[in-house]
């Protein structure tokens, strides 16, 4: 089926030359994407529709400061941050399977409450039958110092860079069971 997709992106950047020896820039940006699956089923049974809606939220920031200590020595300090939050969720998130007559232990032991996956041979499956619920966050921070020193006929570049990558992933396959 068709999906409705909404995208909203924006960015802000500031450049400043404070004086002949100092300058900086700062940038911040956001990215939002929402994708909603078209649900062709009647309202009374639409909760059993299974394709997931998906969402992305991205955040990026950067800062750079350059200082000229002398005509032969300068330093540049940089910081960067990037985060991407990805979520996929079927429309039935929060559905309690005991409403269908399933025993209470199904809901009590589910990773996520959702319409259970039901497969009948020769018919379209209903409910959450696969890896349709997921929440992933990818994040990285970076910090660096770069120095340039001109010594007679040689140019020396030295400094360091620190990267801190982080990943947090949560997903569930058929969280309320898969029944055939």
Tab-separated table of C-alpha atoms in Angstrom:
chain	number	residue	atom	x	y	z
A	1	UNK	CA	0.000	0.000	0.000
A	2	UNK	CA	0.875	3.651	-0.108
A	3	UNK	CA	2.523	5.568	2.679
A	4	UNK	CA	2.367	9.199	3.753
A	5	UNK	CA	5.803	10.687	4.320
A	6	UNK	CA	6.534	13.931	6.142
A	7	UNK	CA	10.058	15.406	6.083
A	8	UNK	CA	11.178	18.461	8.014
A	9	UNK	CA	14.833	19.565	7.879
A	10	UNK	CA	16.449	22.766	9.099
A	11	UNK	CA	19.897	24.089	9.927
A	12	UNK	CA	21.452	27.155	11.546
A	13	UNK	CA	25.088	28.231	11.112
A	14	UNK	CA	26.984	31.142	12.618
A	15	UNK	CA	30.400	32.312	11.368
A	16	UNK	CA	32.264	34.941	13.357
A	17	UNK	CA	35.660	36.563	12.876
A	18	UNK	CA	36.197	37.986	16.352
A	19	UNK	CA	39.472	39.674	15.405
A	20	UNK	CA	42.537	38.952	13.270
A	21	UNK	CA	43.632	36.118	15.590
A	22	UNK	CA	40.317	34.493	16.581
A	23	UNK	CA	37.432	33.074	14.602
A	24	UNK	CA	34.767	30.432	15.111
A	25	UNK	CA	31.741	28.823	13.598
A	26	UNK	CA	28.839	26.915	15.113
A	27	UNK	CA	26.253	24.814	13.300
A	28	UNK	CA	23.128	22.986	14.443
A	29	UNK	CA	20.719	20.972	12.314
A	30	UNK	CA	17.666	18.735	12.765
A	31	UNK	CA	16.063	16.117	10.534
A	32	UNK	CA	12.594	14.689	11.136
A	33	UNK	CA	11.035	12.040	8.922
A	34	UNK	CA	7.720	10.339	9.645
A	35	UNK	CA	6.311	7.630	7.416
A	36	UNK	CA	2.783	6.379	8.065
A	37	UNK	CA	1.563	3.288	6.230
A	38	UNK	CA	-1.803	3.560	4.525
A	39	UNK	CA	-4.211	1.278	6.380
A	40	UNK	CA	-6.909	0.054	3.952
A	41	UNK	CA	-8.749	-2.025	6.564
A	42	UNK	CA	-12.063	-0.933	8.140
A	43	UNK	CA	-11.761	0.906	11.454
A	44	UNK	CA	-13.188	-2.005	13.486
A	45	UNK	CA	-10.280	-4.290	12.487
A	46	UNK	CA	-7.565	-1.774	11.562
A	47	UNK	CA	-5.597	-2.647	14.719
A	48	UNK	CA	-4.672	-5.988	13.079
A	49	UNK	CA	-2.930	-4.186	10.179
A	50	UNK	CA	0.758	-4.889	10.580
A	51	UNK	CA	3.155	-2.831	8.390
A	52	UNK	CA	5.100	-0.549	10.727
A	53	UNK	CA	5.089	3.220	10.735
A	54	UNK	CA	8.635	4.551	10.822
A	55	UNK	CA	10.231	7.625	12.305
A	56	UNK	CA	13.713	9.172	12.053
A	57	UNK	CA	15.024	12.029	14.139
A	58	UNK	CA	18.526	13.268	13.394
A	59	UNK	CA	20.466	15.894	15.324
A	60	UNK	CA	23.857	17.301	14.293
A	61	UNK	CA	26.003	19.978	15.861
A	62	UNK	CA	29.500	21.272	15.189
A	63	UNK	CA	31.724	23.932	16.706
A	64	UNK	CA	35.122	25.102	15.460
A	65	UNK	CA	37.407	27.707	17.065
A	66	UNK	CA	40.689	28.814	15.496
A	67	UNK	CA	43.284	30.872	17.350
A	68	UNK	CA	46.463	32.287	15.802
A	69	UNK	CA	49.105	32.485	18.526
A	70	UNK	CA	51.789	33.896	16.225
A	71	UNK	CA	52.511	34.136	12.492
A	72	UNK	CA	54.077	30.658	12.753
A	73	UNK	CA	51.686	28.849	15.146
A	74	UNK	CA	47.927	28.304	15.114
A	75	UNK	CA	45.499	25.944	16.846
A	76	UNK	CA	42.079	24.735	15.858
A	77	UNK	CA	39.640	23.231	18.368
A	78	UNK	CA	36.662	21.244	17.034
A	79	UNK	CA	33.663	19.528	18.576
A	80	UNK	CA	31.059	17.518	16.696
A	81	UNK	CA	27.922	15.654	17.676
A	82	UNK	CA	25.642	13.442	15.596
A	83	UNK	CA	22.624	11.425	16.719
A	84	UNK	CA	20.149	9.393	14.686
A	85	UNK	CA	17.068	7.943	16.346
A	86	UNK	CA	15.239	5.333	14.216
A	87	UNK	CA	11.923	3.847	15.313
A	88	UNK	CA	9.603	1.416	13.603
A	89	UNK	CA	6.299	0.614	15.249
A	90	UNK	CA	3.221	-1.235	14.025
A	91	UNK	CA	-0.106	0.582	14.437
A	92	UNK	CA	-1.179	-1.895	17.138
A	93	UNK	CA	1.462	-0.903	19.706
A	94	UNK	CA	-0.219	-1.027	23.114
A	95	UNK	CA	-2.872	-3.579	22.054
A	96	UNK	CA	-3.562	-6.085	24.842
A	97	UNK	CA	-3.910	-9.609	23.351
A	98	UNK	CA	-6.173	-10.678	26.254
A	99	UNK	CA	-8.898	-8.711	24.400
A	100	UNK	CA	-8.844	-11.561	21.851
A	101	UNK	CA	-9.126	-14.241	24.534
A	102	UNK	CA	-5.403	-15.008	24.879
A	103	UNK	CA	-4.326	-15.948	28.408
A	104	UNK	CA	-2.910	-13.145	30.564
A	105	UNK	CA	0.603	-14.674	30.560
A	106	UNK	CA	0.929	-13.774	26.849
A	107	UNK	CA	0.645	-10.053	27.656
A	108	UNK	CA	2.656	-10.372	30.881
A	109	UNK	CA	5.617	-11.921	29.040
A	110	UNK	CA	5.540	-9.817	25.883
A	111	UNK	CA	8.468	-7.520	25.084
A	112	UNK	CA	5.980	-5.030	23.637
A	113	UNK	CA	2.206	-5.157	23.646
A	114	UNK	CA	0.891	-5.421	20.084
A	115	UNK	CA	-1.633	-7.390	18.050
A	116	UNK	CA	-0.270	-10.970	17.935
A	117	UNK	CA	0.860	-12.396	14.601
A	118	UNK	CA	-1.682	-14.765	13.120
A	119	UNK	CA	-0.934	-16.706	9.937
A	120	UNK	CA	-3.581	-18.810	8.225
A	121	UNK	CA	-2.620	-20.769	5.133
A	122	UNK	CA	-4.072	-19.196	2.005
A	123	UNK	CA	-4.942	-15.887	3.743
A	124	UNK	CA	-3.118	-12.631	4.424
A	125	UNK	CA	-1.383	-12.643	7.799
A	126	UNK	CA	-2.536	-10.207	10.453
A	127	UNK	CA	-0.789	-8.687	13.419
A	128	UNK	CA	2.914	-8.356	14.165
A	129	UNK	CA	4.616	-11.387	12.623
A	130	UNK	CA	8.185	-10.215	12.231
A	131	UNK	CA	10.750	-7.615	13.323
A	132	UNK	CA	8.341	-4.700	13.057
A	133	UNK	CA	9.028	-3.060	16.408
A	134	UNK	CA	12.467	-1.525	16.646
A	135	UNK	CA	14.140	1.427	18.278
A	136	UNK	CA	17.748	2.209	17.357
A	137	UNK	CA	19.868	5.140	18.471
A	138	UNK	CA	23.250	5.833	16.904
A	139	UNK	CA	25.300	8.645	18.411
A	140	UNK	CA	28.830	9.936	18.031
A	141	UNK	CA	30.712	12.765	19.682
A	142	UNK	CA	34.098	13.956	18.509
A	143	UNK	CA	36.651	16.387	19.868
A	144	UNK	CA	39.896	17.356	18.207
A	145	UNK	CA	42.782	19.772	18.538
A	146	UNK	CA	44.894	20.450	15.445
A	147	UNK	CA	48.041	22.544	15.640
A	148	UNK	CA	50.158	23.925	12.823
A	149	UNK	CA	53.675	25.140	13.511
A	150	UNK	CA	55.923	26.574	10.821
A	151	UNK	CA	59.570	26.144	11.821
A	152	UNK	CA	61.923	27.549	9.201
A	153	UNK	CA	61.333	25.398	6.092
A	154	UNK	CA	59.262	22.717	7.850
A	155	UNK	CA	55.558	22.690	8.601
A	156	UNK	CA	54.556	20.472	11.512
A	157	UNK	CA	50.962	19.387	12.073
A	158	UNK	CA	50.124	17.697	15.359
A	159	UNK	CA	47.179	17.232	17.665
A	160	UNK	CA	44.689	14.595	18.689
A	161	UNK	CA	41.180	13.418	17.990
A	162	UNK	CA	38.775	11.633	20.310
A	163	UNK	CA	35.706	9.803	18.978
A	164	UNK	CA	32.974	8.422	21.215
A	165	UNK	CA	30.566	6.220	19.229
A	166	UNK	CA	27.476	4.872	20.998
A	167	UNK	CA	24.819	2.444	19.776
A	168	UNK	CA	21.632	1.413	21.555
A	169	UNK	CA	19.389	-1.023	19.716
A	170	UNK	CA	16.111	-2.508	20.865
A	171	UNK	CA	13.999	-4.731	18.683
A	172	UNK	CA	11.383	-7.364	19.042
A	173	UNK	CA	10.281	-10.076	16.628
A	174	UNK	CA	6.638	-11.131	17.084
A	175	UNK	CA	6.579	-9.751	20.665
A	176	UNK	CA	3.161	-11.238	21.516
A	177	UNK	CA	3.692	-14.504	19.703
A	178	UNK	CA	3.232	-15.820	16.196
A	179	UNK	CA	0.369	-18.241	15.680
A	180	UNK	CA	-0.431	-20.468	12.699
